[in-house]
């Protein structure tokens, strides 16, 4: 009896906000969700977010950045959709694997239970077994996170076959927790069609109809549009979709960065509307710090151009966390960072394009294609005194370049690309030799890194022990460390055993460093990645001295 009452209380005190999308995908639903969460957080509430990805993949780890954008990594090592990166950046709270529910995870649990005989005698079906598992996962996060409000973003578009079981589960949850504890937010596209610039609401109407047909009525409609929604458009949506006009929110394209969106939403009193519906008291959101960050970002005093050399440059979202890290550094230093995206494969025909840069970043990656171009970029930066930052594969390629052109080992390489090279300066991590499955098996997540107190890395971090997120299978081969260091490339950050190289910096160069880990995953608007900050600062100094 006691247990039963406890469960009922938990369910009734939790407030849930479900965010769905209509018309098309890629509307910026993740930014809308993050922004709603942000204004509630600044109101003094504890918030948490779950992302539902209706694809069959267990996680995002095996997905190609070309198709899906960057794979983001959490502290616990879970590889997730890039939206979780947005949530962490907006809220500055660490999320974990439970914050990402995929069809793969749900089915795996249900099938495992079935094999153990837990449904013995029953036919296992989407309703109730799959939907119950979805509900269990959502309730668990709501409970264990201790959040006042949990937001749930449903990936994809309403009407997709894949998202049906999730929407059904959310409809049920909505009924279970009661009207004052749940809100459905529907984000849609409001296209502007003709030259007169008329805003079209028909797609929104259709999409809401679709949502209603599965039993969900939206409480709030967020209209994504290139420009602000006019009063008439808001009225029309309000009438046709049956939501109060205060609940039709305009979300025009941001001017400088996505960080404007919380302010944009709050100017339409969104937090007040949500609070009223969910019966939440408390103060108005205190957006002072956020506004100050925006003010710095939007009023730079200087600017620099940084080249990002990679093979996925044609889809900018592939390097989203780097792009954001530069925005964070930019606000911090009041320096606009213009990113020049450089295709590493194209560099193999000549490095002329690199001349005008004030800094170069080589991000992470997999596979041999484009690696020779990265090696050329690393060499160009080293020989011309251009500030350089290598991340993960960028770190490894800079070590290969150094081994080839400074140590004189012409065929030096990573065994990822040439397994039988005579100088394997980058080699498989010992614990990876036994691994045969691809998903979730790299060295992943937050790991301790110990910095040499007499280093630039230490000066940048201001701490001897740091924790950064990892995602790799290869590392610097121990056999070459002594020789590399004796030629001026010093490993100033190592793991706890002292055997895994985590950071290098080059002596006699204004700024030439790299990390095996990914500092971009922990960069936040008010706490920029130290290494990106270092690179932008060095780029600024480089620019000043080369005027
Ligand atoms: N492919 C390299 C490795 O597995 C680098 C990985 C990365 O850049 N994330 O070690």
Coordinates of C-alpha atoms in Angstrom, one line a residue, residues 28-480:
X28 CA 15.3 23.7 -34.9
X29 CA 13.1 21.7 -32.6
X30 CA 16.1 20.9 -30.4
X31 CA 16.9 24.6 -30.0
X32 CA 13.2 25.3 -29.2
X33 CA 13.3 22.6 -26.6
X34 CA 16.6 23.8 -25.1
X35 CA 15.3 27.4 -25.0
X36 CA 12.1 26.5 -23.2
X37 CA 14.2 24.6 -20.7
X38 CA 16.6 27.5 -20.3
X39 CA 13.9 30.1 -19.4
X40 CA 12.4 27.6 -16.9
X41 CA 15.8 27.0 -15.5
X42 CA 16.4 30.8 -15.1
X43 CA 13.1 30.9 -13.3
X44 CA 14.8 28.9 -10.7
X45 CA 13.4 25.4 -11.6
X46 CA 15.4 22.2 -11.9
X47 CA 15.0 21.0 -15.5
X48 CA 16.0 17.9 -17.4
X49 CA 15.5 16.9 -21.0
X50 CA 15.0 13.6 -22.8
X51 CA 15.5 13.2 -26.5
X52 CA 13.5 10.5 -28.3
X53 CA 15.1 9.3 -31.5
X54 CA 12.7 6.9 -33.3
X55 CA 15.4 5.3 -35.4
X56 CA 16.2 1.6 -35.0
X57 CA 19.9 2.2 -34.2
X58 CA 20.7 1.5 -30.5
X59 CA 22.6 4.8 -30.4
X60 CA 24.1 7.4 -32.7
X61 CA 27.6 5.9 -32.4
X62 CA 27.6 4.1 -35.7
X63 CA 26.0 6.8 -37.7
X64 CA 27.7 8.8 -40.4
X65 CA 28.1 12.5 -39.6
X66 CA 27.4 13.2 -43.3
X67 CA 23.8 12.1 -42.8
X68 CA 23.1 12.8 -39.3
X69 CA 25.5 15.5 -38.1
X70 CA 28.0 15.2 -35.3
X71 CA 27.9 12.3 -32.9
X72 CA 27.9 13.9 -29.4
X73 CA 29.5 12.1 -26.4
X74 CA 28.3 12.3 -22.8
X75 CA 30.3 12.0 -19.6
X76 CA 29.2 8.4 -19.2
X77 CA 30.4 7.6 -22.7
X78 CA 27.1 7.3 -24.4
X79 CA 27.2 8.4 -28.1
X80 CA 24.1 10.5 -28.8
X81 CA 22.4 12.8 -31.2
X82 CA 23.7 16.3 -31.4
X83 CA 20.6 17.7 -29.8
X84 CA 21.9 16.5 -26.5
X85 CA 24.8 18.7 -27.1
X86 CA 22.5 21.7 -27.4
X87 CA 20.7 20.7 -24.2
X88 CA 24.0 20.6 -22.3
X89 CA 25.2 23.8 -23.8
X90 CA 22.0 25.7 -22.9
X91 CA 21.5 24.3 -19.5
X92 CA 25.0 23.5 -18.4
X93 CA 23.9 20.3 -16.7
X94 CA 25.5 16.9 -17.4
X95 CA 23.2 14.4 -19.1
X96 CA 23.6 10.6 -19.4
X97 CA 22.6 7.8 -21.6
X98 CA 19.1 7.6 -20.1
X99 CA 18.4 11.0 -21.5
X100 CA 18.4 9.5 -25.0
X101 CA 15.7 6.9 -25.8
X102 CA 15.9 5.2 -29.2
X103 CA 13.7 2.6 -30.8
X104 CA 16.8 0.3 -30.7
X105 CA 17.1 0.6 -26.9
X106 CA 13.4 0.1 -26.3
X107 CA 13.2 -3.0 -28.5
X108 CA 16.4 -4.5 -27.1
X109 CA 15.0 -4.4 -23.6
X110 CA 11.7 -5.8 -24.6
X111 CA 13.2 -8.6 -26.6
X112 CA 15.6 -9.5 -23.8
X113 CA 12.7 -9.7 -21.3
X114 CA 10.8 -11.9 -23.7
X115 CA 13.8 -14.2 -24.0
X116 CA 14.0 -14.4 -20.2
X117 CA 10.4 -15.5 -20.1
X118 CA 9.1 -12.4 -18.4
X119 CA 6.1 -12.2 -20.7
X120 CA 5.5 -15.9 -20.6
X121 CA 2.3 -16.9 -22.3
X122 CA 1.7 -13.5 -23.7
X123 CA 1.9 -12.2 -27.3
X124 CA 4.4 -9.4 -27.1
X125 CA 3.0 -6.3 -28.9
X126 CA 3.7 -2.7 -29.6
X127 CA 0.8 -1.7 -27.4
X128 CA 1.2 -2.3 -24.5
X129 CA 4.7 -3.8 -24.3
X130 CA 6.7 -1.4 -26.3
X131 CA 4.7 1.6 -25.1
X132 CA 5.1 0.5 -21.5
X133 CA 8.8 0.2 -21.9
X134 CA 8.9 3.8 -23.4
X135 CA 6.8 5.0 -20.4
X136 CA 9.0 3.2 -17.9
X137 CA 12.1 4.9 -19.4
X138 CA 10.5 8.4 -19.3
X139 CA 9.2 8.0 -15.8
X140 CA 12.5 6.7 -14.6
X141 CA 14.4 9.8 -15.8
X142 CA 11.7 12.1 -14.4
X143 CA 12.1 10.4 -11.0
X144 CA 15.9 9.9 -10.8
X145 CA 16.8 13.3 -12.2
X146 CA 14.7 15.0 -9.4
X147 CA 13.7 17.6 -11.9
X148 CA 10.8 19.9 -11.4
X149 CA 10.1 19.9 -15.1
X150 CA 11.2 17.3 -17.7
X151 CA 11.1 18.2 -21.3
X152 CA 10.8 15.4 -23.9
X153 CA 11.7 16.2 -27.5
X154 CA 10.4 13.7 -30.0
X155 CA 12.7 13.4 -33.0
X156 CA 11.3 13.4 -36.5
X157 CA 8.0 14.7 -37.7
X158 CA 4.5 13.9 -36.5
X159 CA 3.1 11.3 -38.9
X160 CA 6.3 9.3 -39.3
X161 CA 5.6 5.6 -38.8
X162 CA 8.6 5.3 -36.5
X163 CA 7.4 7.8 -34.0
X164 CA 3.9 6.3 -33.6
X165 CA 4.6 4.1 -30.5
X166 CA 6.4 7.1 -28.8
X167 CA 3.5 9.5 -29.4
X168 CA 1.1 6.8 -28.2
X169 CA 3.2 6.4 -25.0
X170 CA 3.3 10.2 -24.5
X171 CA -0.4 10.5 -25.0
X172 CA -0.9 7.9 -22.3
X173 CA 1.5 9.6 -20.0
X174 CA -0.3 12.9 -20.6
X175 CA -3.5 11.3 -19.3
X176 CA -1.8 9.6 -16.4
X177 CA -0.1 12.7 -15.0
X178 CA -3.1 14.9 -15.5
X179 CA -3.8 18.1 -17.3
X180 CA -2.0 20.5 -14.9
X181 CA 1.2 18.4 -15.1
X182 CA 1.7 18.2 -18.9
X183 CA 2.0 20.4 -21.8
X184 CA 2.3 19.6 -25.5
X185 CA 4.3 22.0 -27.6
X186 CA 4.1 21.6 -31.3
X187 CA 6.8 23.2 -33.5
X188 CA 5.9 23.8 -37.1
X189 CA 7.1 25.6 -40.2
X190 CA 5.4 28.7 -41.4
X191 CA 6.7 29.3 -44.9
X192 CA 6.7 32.7 -46.5
X193 CA 5.8 32.0 -50.1
X194 CA 5.4 34.9 -52.5
X195 CA 7.0 38.3 -53.1
X196 CA 4.5 40.0 -50.9
X197 CA 5.8 37.9 -48.1
X198 CA 2.5 36.3 -47.0
X199 CA 3.0 33.8 -44.1
X200 CA 1.2 30.5 -44.9
X201 CA -0.5 28.7 -42.0
X202 CA -1.9 25.8 -43.9
X203 CA 1.0 23.4 -43.3
X204 CA 0.6 24.1 -39.5
X205 CA -3.1 23.4 -39.7
X206 CA -2.5 20.1 -41.4
X207 CA 0.2 19.1 -39.0
X208 CA -2.0 19.9 -35.9
X209 CA -4.8 17.9 -37.5
X210 CA -2.4 14.9 -37.8
X211 CA -1.4 15.3 -34.2
X212 CA -5.0 15.4 -33.0
X213 CA -5.8 12.3 -35.0
X214 CA -3.4 10.4 -32.6
X215 CA -5.1 11.9 -29.6
X216 CA -2.7 14.7 -28.8
X217 CA -3.9 18.4 -28.7
X218 CA -1.2 21.0 -28.7
X219 CA -1.2 23.5 -25.8
X220 CA 1.4 25.7 -27.5
X221 CA 2.4 26.2 -31.1
X222 CA 5.8 27.5 -32.0
X223 CA 5.9 28.8 -35.6
X224 CA 9.3 28.7 -37.2
X225 CA 9.6 31.3 -39.9
X226 CA 12.3 33.3 -41.5
X227 CA 10.7 36.4 -40.0
X228 CA 8.6 37.1 -36.9
X229 CA 4.9 35.9 -37.2
X230 CA 2.6 38.7 -37.8
X231 CA -0.4 39.4 -35.6
X232 CA -2.7 38.1 -38.4
X233 CA -0.7 34.9 -38.7
X234 CA -0.8 34.3 -34.9
X235 CA -4.6 34.9 -35.0
X236 CA -5.1 32.5 -37.8
X237 CA -3.1 29.8 -36.1
X238 CA -4.9 30.4 -32.9
X239 CA -8.3 30.1 -34.6
X240 CA -7.7 27.2 -36.9
X241 CA -5.7 25.2 -34.4
X242 CA -7.7 26.0 -31.4
X243 CA -5.0 27.4 -29.0
X244 CA -5.2 30.8 -27.3
X245 CA -3.3 33.5 -29.1
X246 CA -0.8 33.8 -26.2
X247 CA 0.1 30.3 -26.9
X248 CA 1.1 30.9 -30.5
X249 CA 4.8 31.7 -30.3
X250 CA 6.9 33.2 -33.0
X251 CA 10.3 31.8 -33.6
X252 CA 12.0 33.6 -36.4
X253 CA 15.5 32.8 -37.6
X254 CA 18.2 34.0 -35.1
X255 CA 20.4 36.8 -36.3
X256 CA 23.8 35.9 -34.7
X257 CA 23.4 32.7 -32.9
X258 CA 20.9 30.2 -31.5
X259 CA 21.5 31.6 -28.0
X260 CA 19.1 34.4 -28.9
X261 CA 16.2 32.0 -28.9
X262 CA 15.4 31.9 -25.1
X263 CA 15.2 35.7 -25.1
X264 CA 13.0 35.7 -28.2
X265 CA 10.6 33.2 -26.5
X266 CA 10.6 35.0 -23.2
X267 CA 9.8 38.3 -24.9
X268 CA 6.5 36.7 -25.8
X269 CA 5.9 35.8 -22.1
X270 CA 6.3 32.1 -22.7
X271 CA 7.5 31.2 -19.2
X272 CA 4.4 33.0 -17.8
X273 CA 2.1 31.0 -20.0
X274 CA 3.8 27.7 -19.2
X275 CA 3.8 28.5 -15.4
X276 CA 0.1 29.3 -15.5
X277 CA -0.8 26.0 -17.3
X278 CA 1.5 23.9 -15.2
X279 CA 0.6 25.7 -12.0
X280 CA 4.2 26.6 -11.2
X281 CA 4.8 29.7 -9.0
X282 CA 8.0 31.6 -8.7
X283 CA 9.8 34.5 -10.1
X284 CA 10.3 35.6 -13.7
X285 CA 13.4 34.2 -15.4
X286 CA 16.6 36.0 -14.6
X287 CA 18.3 36.2 -18.0
X288 CA 21.0 38.8 -17.0
X289 CA 24.0 36.5 -17.4
X290 CA 22.6 35.1 -20.6
X291 CA 22.0 38.6 -22.0
X292 CA 25.5 39.7 -21.0
X293 CA 26.9 36.7 -22.9
X294 CA 24.8 37.7 -26.0
X295 CA 25.9 41.3 -25.6
X296 CA 29.6 40.3 -25.7
X297 CA 28.9 37.9 -28.6
X298 CA 27.1 40.5 -30.7
X299 CA 29.6 43.4 -30.1
X300 CA 33.0 42.0 -31.0
X301 CA 36.0 44.3 -31.0
X302 CA 38.2 42.2 -33.2
X303 CA 37.9 39.4 -35.7
X304 CA 40.0 36.4 -36.8
X305 CA 39.6 33.7 -39.4
X306 CA 40.2 30.1 -38.4
X307 CA 40.3 27.3 -40.9
X308 CA 38.6 24.0 -39.9
X309 CA 40.1 21.2 -42.0
X310 CA 38.0 18.1 -42.2
X311 CA 36.3 15.7 -44.6
X312 CA 32.8 16.3 -43.4
X313 CA 32.8 20.1 -44.0
X314 CA 30.0 20.0 -46.5
X315 CA 27.5 19.4 -43.7
X316 CA 28.4 22.0 -41.1
X317 CA 26.5 20.1 -38.4
X318 CA 29.2 17.5 -38.5
X319 CA 31.4 19.8 -36.5
X320 CA 28.6 21.5 -34.5
X321 CA 30.4 21.4 -31.1
X322 CA 33.4 23.1 -32.6
X323 CA 31.3 25.7 -34.2
X324 CA 29.7 26.4 -30.8
X325 CA 33.0 26.3 -28.9
X326 CA 34.2 29.1 -31.2
X327 CA 31.1 31.1 -30.4
X328 CA 31.7 30.6 -26.7
X329 CA 35.4 31.7 -27.1
X330 CA 34.3 34.5 -29.3
X331 CA 32.0 36.0 -26.6
X332 CA 34.7 35.5 -24.0
X333 CA 37.3 37.4 -26.0
X334 CA 35.0 39.8 -27.7
X335 CA 36.5 38.5 -31.0
X336 CA 34.4 37.4 -33.9
X337 CA 35.6 34.0 -35.2
X338 CA 35.0 33.6 -38.9
X339 CA 35.2 29.9 -39.7
X340 CA 36.5 28.8 -43.0
X341 CA 35.5 25.2 -43.8
X342 CA 38.3 23.5 -45.7
X343 CA 37.9 20.2 -47.4
X344 CA 40.9 18.1 -46.3
X345 CA 40.8 16.1 -49.6
X346 CA 41.0 19.2 -51.7
X347 CA 44.1 20.3 -49.7
X348 CA 46.0 17.4 -51.2
X349 CA 46.2 19.5 -54.4
X350 CA 47.9 22.4 -52.7
X351 CA 47.9 24.4 -49.4
X352 CA 47.6 27.9 -50.9
X353 CA 44.2 28.4 -49.3
X354 CA 45.8 28.2 -45.8
X355 CA 47.9 31.3 -46.2
X356 CA 45.4 33.9 -45.1
X357 CA 44.3 32.0 -41.9
X358 CA 45.0 33.2 -38.4
X359 CA 44.6 29.7 -37.0
X360 CA 43.9 26.1 -38.0
X361 CA 41.8 23.5 -36.3
X362 CA 41.8 19.8 -37.3
X363 CA 38.9 18.0 -35.7
X364 CA 38.3 14.3 -35.1
X365 CA 37.4 11.8 -37.7
X366 CA 37.6 8.2 -39.0
X367 CA 38.9 6.5 -42.1
X368 CA 41.8 7.3 -44.4
X369 CA 40.1 9.6 -46.8
X370 CA 41.4 13.1 -46.5
X371 CA 44.1 12.3 -43.9
X372 CA 47.0 13.3 -46.2
X373 CA 45.4 16.7 -46.5
X374 CA 45.2 17.0 -42.7
X375 CA 48.9 16.1 -42.5
X376 CA 49.7 18.8 -45.0
X377 CA 47.7 21.4 -43.0
X378 CA 49.4 20.3 -39.8
X379 CA 52.8 20.8 -41.5
X380 CA 51.8 24.1 -42.9
X381 CA 50.8 25.4 -39.5
X382 CA 54.0 24.0 -37.8
X383 CA 56.4 25.5 -40.4
X384 CA 54.7 28.9 -40.7
X385 CA 54.1 29.6 -37.1
X386 CA 50.3 29.6 -37.5
X387 CA 48.3 28.8 -34.3
X388 CA 47.2 25.2 -34.5
X389 CA 44.8 23.0 -32.5
X390 CA 44.4 19.3 -33.3
X391 CA 41.6 17.3 -31.8
X392 CA 41.6 13.4 -31.6
X393 CA 42.3 12.4 -35.2
X394 CA 43.8 16.0 -35.6
X395 CA 46.1 15.2 -32.7
X396 CA 47.1 11.8 -34.3
X397 CA 47.7 13.3 -37.7
X398 CA 49.9 16.1 -36.3
X399 CA 52.0 13.4 -34.6
X400 CA 52.3 11.5 -37.9
X401 CA 53.3 14.7 -39.7
X402 CA 56.0 15.3 -37.0
X403 CA 57.3 11.8 -37.3
X404 CA 57.5 12.0 -41.1
X405 CA 59.0 15.5 -41.5
X406 CA 61.0 16.0 -38.2
X407 CA 62.0 12.5 -37.2
X408 CA 62.4 11.6 -40.9
X409 CA 60.2 8.5 -41.0
X410 CA 58.7 9.0 -44.4
X411 CA 56.2 6.2 -44.1
X412 CA 55.0 7.0 -40.5
X413 CA 51.3 6.5 -40.2
X414 CA 48.5 5.4 -38.0
X415 CA 47.7 1.7 -38.2
X416 CA 44.1 2.7 -38.7
X417 CA 45.1 3.6 -42.2
X418 CA 48.2 1.5 -43.0
X419 CA 48.1 -1.5 -40.7
X420 CA 51.6 -2.7 -41.8
X421 CA 53.5 0.6 -41.8
X422 CA 57.1 0.3 -40.6
X423 CA 56.6 3.3 -38.3
X424 CA 53.3 2.9 -36.6
X425 CA 53.5 6.1 -34.5
X426 CA 49.7 5.9 -33.9
X427 CA 48.5 2.4 -32.9
X428 CA 45.5 0.6 -31.5
X429 CA 44.9 1.0 -27.8
X430 CA 46.0 -2.2 -26.2
X431 CA 42.5 -2.9 -24.7
X432 CA 41.0 -2.5 -28.2
X433 CA 42.7 -5.6 -29.6
X434 CA 40.1 -7.9 -28.1
X435 CA 37.1 -5.8 -29.4
X436 CA 35.2 -7.1 -32.4
X437 CA 31.9 -5.2 -32.2
X438 CA 31.7 -1.6 -33.5
X439 CA 28.9 0.0 -31.4
X440 CA 29.9 1.6 -28.1
X441 CA 33.2 -0.1 -27.9
X442 CA 35.7 2.8 -28.3
X443 CA 37.5 4.4 -25.3
X444 CA 34.6 6.7 -24.5
X445 CA 33.4 9.4 -22.2
X446 CA 34.9 11.3 -19.4
X447 CA 38.5 10.3 -18.4
X448 CA 40.9 11.8 -16.0
X449 CA 43.8 13.8 -17.6
X450 CA 46.8 14.9 -15.6
X451 CA 48.6 18.0 -16.7
X452 CA 52.2 18.9 -16.4
X453 CA 52.4 22.0 -14.2
X454 CA 55.0 23.5 -16.4
X455 CA 52.9 23.7 -19.6
X456 CA 50.6 25.9 -21.6
X457 CA 47.9 23.3 -21.1
X458 CA 48.1 23.9 -17.3
X459 CA 48.1 27.6 -17.8
X460 CA 45.0 27.4 -19.9
X461 CA 43.1 25.1 -17.6
X462 CA 44.4 26.5 -14.3
X463 CA 44.2 23.0 -12.8
X464 CA 46.4 20.0 -12.7
X465 CA 43.6 17.4 -12.9
X466 CA 41.0 17.7 -15.6
X467 CA 38.2 15.5 -16.9
X468 CA 37.5 15.5 -20.6
X469 CA 35.4 13.4 -23.0
X470 CA 37.0 10.8 -25.3
X471 CA 36.0 8.8 -28.4
X472 CA 38.9 6.9 -29.9
X473 CA 40.5 3.5 -30.6
X474 CA 44.0 4.6 -31.5
X475 CA 46.7 6.5 -29.5
X476 CA 50.3 7.5 -29.6
X477 CA 52.5 4.4 -29.7
X478 CA 54.6 4.3 -26.5
X479 CA 57.7 3.2 -28.4
X480 CA 58.1 6.6 -30.1

